[in-house]
Short mmCIF file of N, CA and C in Angstrom, two decimals:
data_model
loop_
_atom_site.label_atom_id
_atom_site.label_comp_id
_atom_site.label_asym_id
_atom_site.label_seq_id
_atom_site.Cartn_x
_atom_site.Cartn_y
_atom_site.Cartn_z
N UNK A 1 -15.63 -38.03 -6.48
CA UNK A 1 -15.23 -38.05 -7.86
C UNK A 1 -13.86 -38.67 -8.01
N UNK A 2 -13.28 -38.55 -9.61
CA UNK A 2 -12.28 -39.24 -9.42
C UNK A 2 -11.15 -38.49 -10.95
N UNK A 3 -9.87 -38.53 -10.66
CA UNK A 3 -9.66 -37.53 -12.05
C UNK A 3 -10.35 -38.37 -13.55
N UNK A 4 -9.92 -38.19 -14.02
CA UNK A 4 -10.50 -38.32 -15.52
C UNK A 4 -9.10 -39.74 -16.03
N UNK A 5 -9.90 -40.42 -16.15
CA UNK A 5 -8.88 -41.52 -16.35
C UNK A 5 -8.30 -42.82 -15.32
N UNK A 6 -8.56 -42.18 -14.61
CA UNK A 6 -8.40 -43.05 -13.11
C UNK A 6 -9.25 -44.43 -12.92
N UNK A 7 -8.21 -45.57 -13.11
CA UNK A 7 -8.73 -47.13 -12.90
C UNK A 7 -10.06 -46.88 -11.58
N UNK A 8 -11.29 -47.39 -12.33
CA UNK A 8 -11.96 -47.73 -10.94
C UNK A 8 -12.25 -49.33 -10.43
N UNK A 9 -12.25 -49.51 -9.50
CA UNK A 9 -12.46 -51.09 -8.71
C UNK A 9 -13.55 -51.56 -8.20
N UNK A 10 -13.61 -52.70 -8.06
CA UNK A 10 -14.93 -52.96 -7.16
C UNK A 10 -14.74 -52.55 -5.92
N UNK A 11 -15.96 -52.23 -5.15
CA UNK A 11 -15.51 -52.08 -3.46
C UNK A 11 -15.61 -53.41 -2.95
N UNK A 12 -16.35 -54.70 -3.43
CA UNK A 12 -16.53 -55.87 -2.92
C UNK A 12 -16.92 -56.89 -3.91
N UNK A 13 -16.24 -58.24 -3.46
CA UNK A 13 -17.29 -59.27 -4.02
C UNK A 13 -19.43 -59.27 -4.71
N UNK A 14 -19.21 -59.68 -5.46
CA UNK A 14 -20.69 -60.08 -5.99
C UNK A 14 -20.83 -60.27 -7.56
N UNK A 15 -22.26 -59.71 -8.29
CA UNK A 15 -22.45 -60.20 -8.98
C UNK A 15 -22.95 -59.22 -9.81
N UNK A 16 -22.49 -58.62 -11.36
CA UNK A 16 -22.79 -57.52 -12.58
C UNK A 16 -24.30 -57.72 -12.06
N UNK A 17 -25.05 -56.78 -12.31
CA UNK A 17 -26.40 -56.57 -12.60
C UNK A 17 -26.75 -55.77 -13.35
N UNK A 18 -26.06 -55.12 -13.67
CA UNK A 18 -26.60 -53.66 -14.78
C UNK A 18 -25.43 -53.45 -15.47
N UNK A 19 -24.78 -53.42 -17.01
CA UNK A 19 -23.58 -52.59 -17.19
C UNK A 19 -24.16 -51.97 -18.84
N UNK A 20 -24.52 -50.61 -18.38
CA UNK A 20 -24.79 -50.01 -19.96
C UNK A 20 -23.67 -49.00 -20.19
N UNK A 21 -23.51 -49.37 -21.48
CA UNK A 21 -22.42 -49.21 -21.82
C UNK A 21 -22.93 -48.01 -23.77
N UNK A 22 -23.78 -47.11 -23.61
CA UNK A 22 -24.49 -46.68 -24.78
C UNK A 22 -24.16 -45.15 -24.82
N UNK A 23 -24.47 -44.29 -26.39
CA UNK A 23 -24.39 -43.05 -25.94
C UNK A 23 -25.69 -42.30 -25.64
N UNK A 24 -26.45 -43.42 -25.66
CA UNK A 24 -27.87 -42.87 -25.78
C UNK A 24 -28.19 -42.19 -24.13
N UNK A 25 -29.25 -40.57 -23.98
CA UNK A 25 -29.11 -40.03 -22.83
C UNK A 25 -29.92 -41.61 -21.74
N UNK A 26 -29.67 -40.91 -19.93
CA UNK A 26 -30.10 -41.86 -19.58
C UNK A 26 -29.85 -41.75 -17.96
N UNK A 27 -30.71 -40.71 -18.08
CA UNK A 27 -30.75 -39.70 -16.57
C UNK A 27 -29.64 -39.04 -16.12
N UNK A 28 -28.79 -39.54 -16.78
CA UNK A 28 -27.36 -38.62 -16.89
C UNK A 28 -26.17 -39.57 -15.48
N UNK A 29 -26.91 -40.79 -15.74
CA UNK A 29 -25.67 -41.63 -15.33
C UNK A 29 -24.24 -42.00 -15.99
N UNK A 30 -24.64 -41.88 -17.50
CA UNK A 30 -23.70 -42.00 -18.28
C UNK A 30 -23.54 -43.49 -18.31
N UNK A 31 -22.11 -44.48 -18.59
CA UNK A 31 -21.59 -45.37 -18.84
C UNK A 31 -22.18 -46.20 -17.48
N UNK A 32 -22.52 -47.12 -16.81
CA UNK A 32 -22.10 -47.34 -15.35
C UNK A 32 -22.27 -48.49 -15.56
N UNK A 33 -22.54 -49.37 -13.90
CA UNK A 33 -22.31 -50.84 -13.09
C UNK A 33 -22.79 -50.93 -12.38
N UNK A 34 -23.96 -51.74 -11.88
CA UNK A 34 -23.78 -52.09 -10.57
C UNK A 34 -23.92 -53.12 -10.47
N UNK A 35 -23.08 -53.37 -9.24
CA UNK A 35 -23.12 -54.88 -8.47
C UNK A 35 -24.03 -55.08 -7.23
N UNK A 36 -24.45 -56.53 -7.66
CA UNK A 36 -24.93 -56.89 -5.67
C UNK A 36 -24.23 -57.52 -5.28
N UNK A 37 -24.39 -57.56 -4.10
CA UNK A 37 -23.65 -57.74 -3.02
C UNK A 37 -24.24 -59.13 -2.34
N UNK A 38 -25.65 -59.11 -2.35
CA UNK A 38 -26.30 -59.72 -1.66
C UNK A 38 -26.77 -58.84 -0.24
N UNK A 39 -27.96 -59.89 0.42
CA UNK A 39 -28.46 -59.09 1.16
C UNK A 39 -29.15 -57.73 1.03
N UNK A 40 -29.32 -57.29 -0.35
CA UNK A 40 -30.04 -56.23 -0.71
C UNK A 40 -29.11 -55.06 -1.10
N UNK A 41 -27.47 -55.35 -0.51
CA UNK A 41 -26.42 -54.20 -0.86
C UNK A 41 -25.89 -53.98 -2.30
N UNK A 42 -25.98 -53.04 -2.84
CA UNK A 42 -25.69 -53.04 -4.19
C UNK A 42 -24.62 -51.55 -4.26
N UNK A 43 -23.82 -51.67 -5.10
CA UNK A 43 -22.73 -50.54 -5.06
C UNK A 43 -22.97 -50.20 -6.84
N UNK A 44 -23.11 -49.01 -6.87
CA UNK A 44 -23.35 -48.14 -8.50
C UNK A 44 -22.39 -47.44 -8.42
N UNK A 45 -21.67 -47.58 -10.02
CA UNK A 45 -20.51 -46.52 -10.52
C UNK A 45 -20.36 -46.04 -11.25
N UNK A 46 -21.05 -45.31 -11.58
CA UNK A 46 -21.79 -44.01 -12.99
C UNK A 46 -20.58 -43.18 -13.40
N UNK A 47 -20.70 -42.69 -14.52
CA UNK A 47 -20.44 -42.00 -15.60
C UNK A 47 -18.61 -42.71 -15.43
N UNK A 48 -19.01 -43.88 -16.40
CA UNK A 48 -17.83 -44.88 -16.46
C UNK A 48 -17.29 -44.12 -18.22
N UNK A 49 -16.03 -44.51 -18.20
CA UNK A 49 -15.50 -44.68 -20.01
C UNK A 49 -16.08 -45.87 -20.34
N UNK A 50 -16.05 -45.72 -21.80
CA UNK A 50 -16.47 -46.81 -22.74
C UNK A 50 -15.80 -48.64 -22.39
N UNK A 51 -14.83 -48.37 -21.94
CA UNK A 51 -14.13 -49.85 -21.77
C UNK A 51 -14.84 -50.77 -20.20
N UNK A 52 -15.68 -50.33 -20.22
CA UNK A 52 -16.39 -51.53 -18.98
C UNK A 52 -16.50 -52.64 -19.37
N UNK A 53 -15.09 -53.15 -18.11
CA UNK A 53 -15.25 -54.83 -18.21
C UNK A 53 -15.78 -55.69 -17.53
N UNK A 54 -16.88 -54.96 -16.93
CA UNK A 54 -17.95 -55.87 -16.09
C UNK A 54 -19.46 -55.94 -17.05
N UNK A 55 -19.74 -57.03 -17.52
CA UNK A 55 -20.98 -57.86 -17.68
C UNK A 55 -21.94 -58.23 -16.84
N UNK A 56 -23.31 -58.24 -17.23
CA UNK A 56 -24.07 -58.27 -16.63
C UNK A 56 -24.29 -60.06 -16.52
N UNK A 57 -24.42 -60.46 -15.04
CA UNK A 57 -24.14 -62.32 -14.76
C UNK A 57 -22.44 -62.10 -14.35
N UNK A 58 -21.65 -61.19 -14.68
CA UNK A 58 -20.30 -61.70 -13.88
C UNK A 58 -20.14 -61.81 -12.79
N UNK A 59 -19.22 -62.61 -12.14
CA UNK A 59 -18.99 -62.84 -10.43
C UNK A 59 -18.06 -61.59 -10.34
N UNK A 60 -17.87 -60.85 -9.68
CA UNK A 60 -16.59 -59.84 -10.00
C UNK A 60 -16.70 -59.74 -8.22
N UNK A 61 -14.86 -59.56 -8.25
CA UNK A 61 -14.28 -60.25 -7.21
C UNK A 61 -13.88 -58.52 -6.50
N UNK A 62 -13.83 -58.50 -5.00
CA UNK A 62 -13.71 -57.11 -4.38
C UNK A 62 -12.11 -56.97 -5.00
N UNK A 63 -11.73 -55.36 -5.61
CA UNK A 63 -10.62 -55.04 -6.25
C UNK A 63 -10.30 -55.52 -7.33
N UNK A 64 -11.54 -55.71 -8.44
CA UNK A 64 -11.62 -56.01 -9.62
C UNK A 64 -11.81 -54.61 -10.34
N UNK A 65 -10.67 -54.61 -11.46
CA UNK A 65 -11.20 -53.63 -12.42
C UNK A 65 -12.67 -53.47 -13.01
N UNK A 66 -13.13 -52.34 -13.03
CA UNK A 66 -14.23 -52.18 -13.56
C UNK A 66 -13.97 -51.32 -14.46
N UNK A 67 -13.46 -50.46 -14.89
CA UNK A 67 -13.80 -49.33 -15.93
C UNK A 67 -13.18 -48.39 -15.44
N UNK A 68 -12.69 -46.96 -16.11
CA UNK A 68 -11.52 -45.83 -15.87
C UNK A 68 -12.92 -44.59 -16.11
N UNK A 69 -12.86 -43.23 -14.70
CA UNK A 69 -13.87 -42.75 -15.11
C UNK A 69 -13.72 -41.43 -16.14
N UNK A 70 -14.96 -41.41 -16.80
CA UNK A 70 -14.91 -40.49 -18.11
C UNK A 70 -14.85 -39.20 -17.98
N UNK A 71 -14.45 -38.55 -18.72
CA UNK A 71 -14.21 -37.15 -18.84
C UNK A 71 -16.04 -36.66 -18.65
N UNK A 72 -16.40 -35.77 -17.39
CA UNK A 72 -17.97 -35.25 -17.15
C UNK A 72 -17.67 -34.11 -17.79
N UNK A 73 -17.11 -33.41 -18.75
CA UNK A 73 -17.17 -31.92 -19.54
C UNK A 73 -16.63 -31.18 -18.34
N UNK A 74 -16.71 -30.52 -17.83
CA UNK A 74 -15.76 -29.57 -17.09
C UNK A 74 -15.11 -30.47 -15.83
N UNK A 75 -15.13 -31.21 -15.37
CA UNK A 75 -14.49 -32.02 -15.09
C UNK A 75 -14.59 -33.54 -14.56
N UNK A 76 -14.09 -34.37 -14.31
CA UNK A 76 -14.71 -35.71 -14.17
C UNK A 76 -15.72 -36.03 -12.76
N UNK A 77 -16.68 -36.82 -12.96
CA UNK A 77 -17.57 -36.86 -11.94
C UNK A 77 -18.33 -38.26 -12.02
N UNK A 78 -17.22 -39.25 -11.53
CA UNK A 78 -17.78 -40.62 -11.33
C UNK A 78 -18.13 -40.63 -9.97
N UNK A 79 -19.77 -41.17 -9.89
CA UNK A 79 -20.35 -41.17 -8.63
C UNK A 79 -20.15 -42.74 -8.25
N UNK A 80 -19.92 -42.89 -7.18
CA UNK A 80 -19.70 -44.02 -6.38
C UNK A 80 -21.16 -43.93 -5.23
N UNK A 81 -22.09 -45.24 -5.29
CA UNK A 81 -22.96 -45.11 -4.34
C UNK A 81 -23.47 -46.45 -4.01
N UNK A 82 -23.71 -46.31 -2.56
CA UNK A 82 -24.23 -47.58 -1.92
C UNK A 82 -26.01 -47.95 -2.11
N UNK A 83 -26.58 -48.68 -2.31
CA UNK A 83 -27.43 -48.71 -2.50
C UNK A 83 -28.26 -50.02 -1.42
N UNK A 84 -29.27 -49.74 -1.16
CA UNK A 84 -29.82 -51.07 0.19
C UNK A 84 -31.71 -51.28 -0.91
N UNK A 85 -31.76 -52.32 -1.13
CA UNK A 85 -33.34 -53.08 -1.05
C UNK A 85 -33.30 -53.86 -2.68
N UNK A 86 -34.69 -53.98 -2.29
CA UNK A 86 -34.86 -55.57 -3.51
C UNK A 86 -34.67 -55.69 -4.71
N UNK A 87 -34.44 -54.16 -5.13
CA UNK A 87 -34.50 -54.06 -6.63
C UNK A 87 -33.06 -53.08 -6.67
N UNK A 88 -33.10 -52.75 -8.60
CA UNK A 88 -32.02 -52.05 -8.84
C UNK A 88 -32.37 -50.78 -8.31
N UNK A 89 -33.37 -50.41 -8.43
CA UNK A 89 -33.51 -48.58 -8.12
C UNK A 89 -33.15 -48.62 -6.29
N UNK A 90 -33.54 -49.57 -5.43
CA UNK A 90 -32.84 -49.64 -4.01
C UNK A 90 -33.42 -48.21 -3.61
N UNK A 91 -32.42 -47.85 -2.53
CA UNK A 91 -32.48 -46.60 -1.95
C UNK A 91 -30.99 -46.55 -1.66
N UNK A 92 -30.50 -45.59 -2.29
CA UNK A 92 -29.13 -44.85 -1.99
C UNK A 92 -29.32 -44.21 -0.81
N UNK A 93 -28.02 -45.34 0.34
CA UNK A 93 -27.60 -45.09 2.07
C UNK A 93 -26.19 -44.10 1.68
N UNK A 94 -26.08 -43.56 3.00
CA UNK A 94 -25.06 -42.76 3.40
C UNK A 94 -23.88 -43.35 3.69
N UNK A 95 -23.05 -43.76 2.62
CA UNK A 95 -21.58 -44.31 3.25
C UNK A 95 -21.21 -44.31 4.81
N UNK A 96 -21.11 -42.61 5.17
CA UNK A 96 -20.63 -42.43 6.64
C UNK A 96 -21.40 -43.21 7.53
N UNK A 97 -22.75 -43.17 7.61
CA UNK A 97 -23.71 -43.85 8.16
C UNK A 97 -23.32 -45.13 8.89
N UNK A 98 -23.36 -46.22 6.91
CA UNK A 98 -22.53 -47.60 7.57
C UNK A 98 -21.48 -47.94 8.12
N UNK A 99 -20.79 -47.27 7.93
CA UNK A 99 -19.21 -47.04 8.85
C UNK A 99 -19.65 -46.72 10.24
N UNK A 100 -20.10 -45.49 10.59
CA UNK A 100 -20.68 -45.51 11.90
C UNK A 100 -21.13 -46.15 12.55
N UNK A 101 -21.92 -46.76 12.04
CA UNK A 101 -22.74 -47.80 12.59
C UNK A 101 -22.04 -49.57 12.88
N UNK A 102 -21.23 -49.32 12.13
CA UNK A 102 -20.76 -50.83 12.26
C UNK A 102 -20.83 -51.59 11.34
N UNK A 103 -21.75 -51.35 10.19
CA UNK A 103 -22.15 -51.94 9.25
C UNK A 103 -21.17 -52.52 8.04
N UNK A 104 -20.35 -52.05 8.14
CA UNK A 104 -19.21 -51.85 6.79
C UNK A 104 -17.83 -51.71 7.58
N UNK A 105 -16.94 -52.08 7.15
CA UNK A 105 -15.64 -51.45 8.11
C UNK A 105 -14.82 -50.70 6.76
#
């Protein structure tokens, strides 16, 4: 998580693929982003504030602002997650995992 207000970034180079930005419910991701990466890696950053400045088609560059995360009601809870395969739904991998492995530094 992250406090309530706190600039979030890209973790890497790639390309907007998703940025809803509505109040309408929506599995309870809230505001979010995700980017690919390519290669099937995609990074999601849910329950964003309203000011997301990533578009869907942008190139957005690793340590690019993306959005500050929102107040989750008792306290803030922007999920950060890695995601691996062909589509947006992917399969959410284990951070520690790719680090372990070599995959990610």
């Amino acid at each position: 998580g992250a406090s309530y207000g706190s600039a979030i970034y890209a973790a890497g180079g790639g390309t907007g693929i998703t940025a809803y930005n509505d109040s309408g419910y929506n599995g309870g991701y809230g505001n979010y982003v995700i980017i690919d990466h390519g290669s099937g890696l995609m990074t999601w950053y849910t329950n964003l504030s309203s000011d997301i400045s990533v578009r869907v088609g942008d190139s957005v560059t690793a340590g690019q602002f993306i959005s500050h995360a929102a107040d989750g009601g008792l306290n803030a809870d922007l999920n950060f997650q890695f995601h691996v395969g062909a589509s947006v739904g992917g399969v959410p991998v284990d951070l520690q995992k790719l680090i372990s492995n070599g995959l990610i530094a």
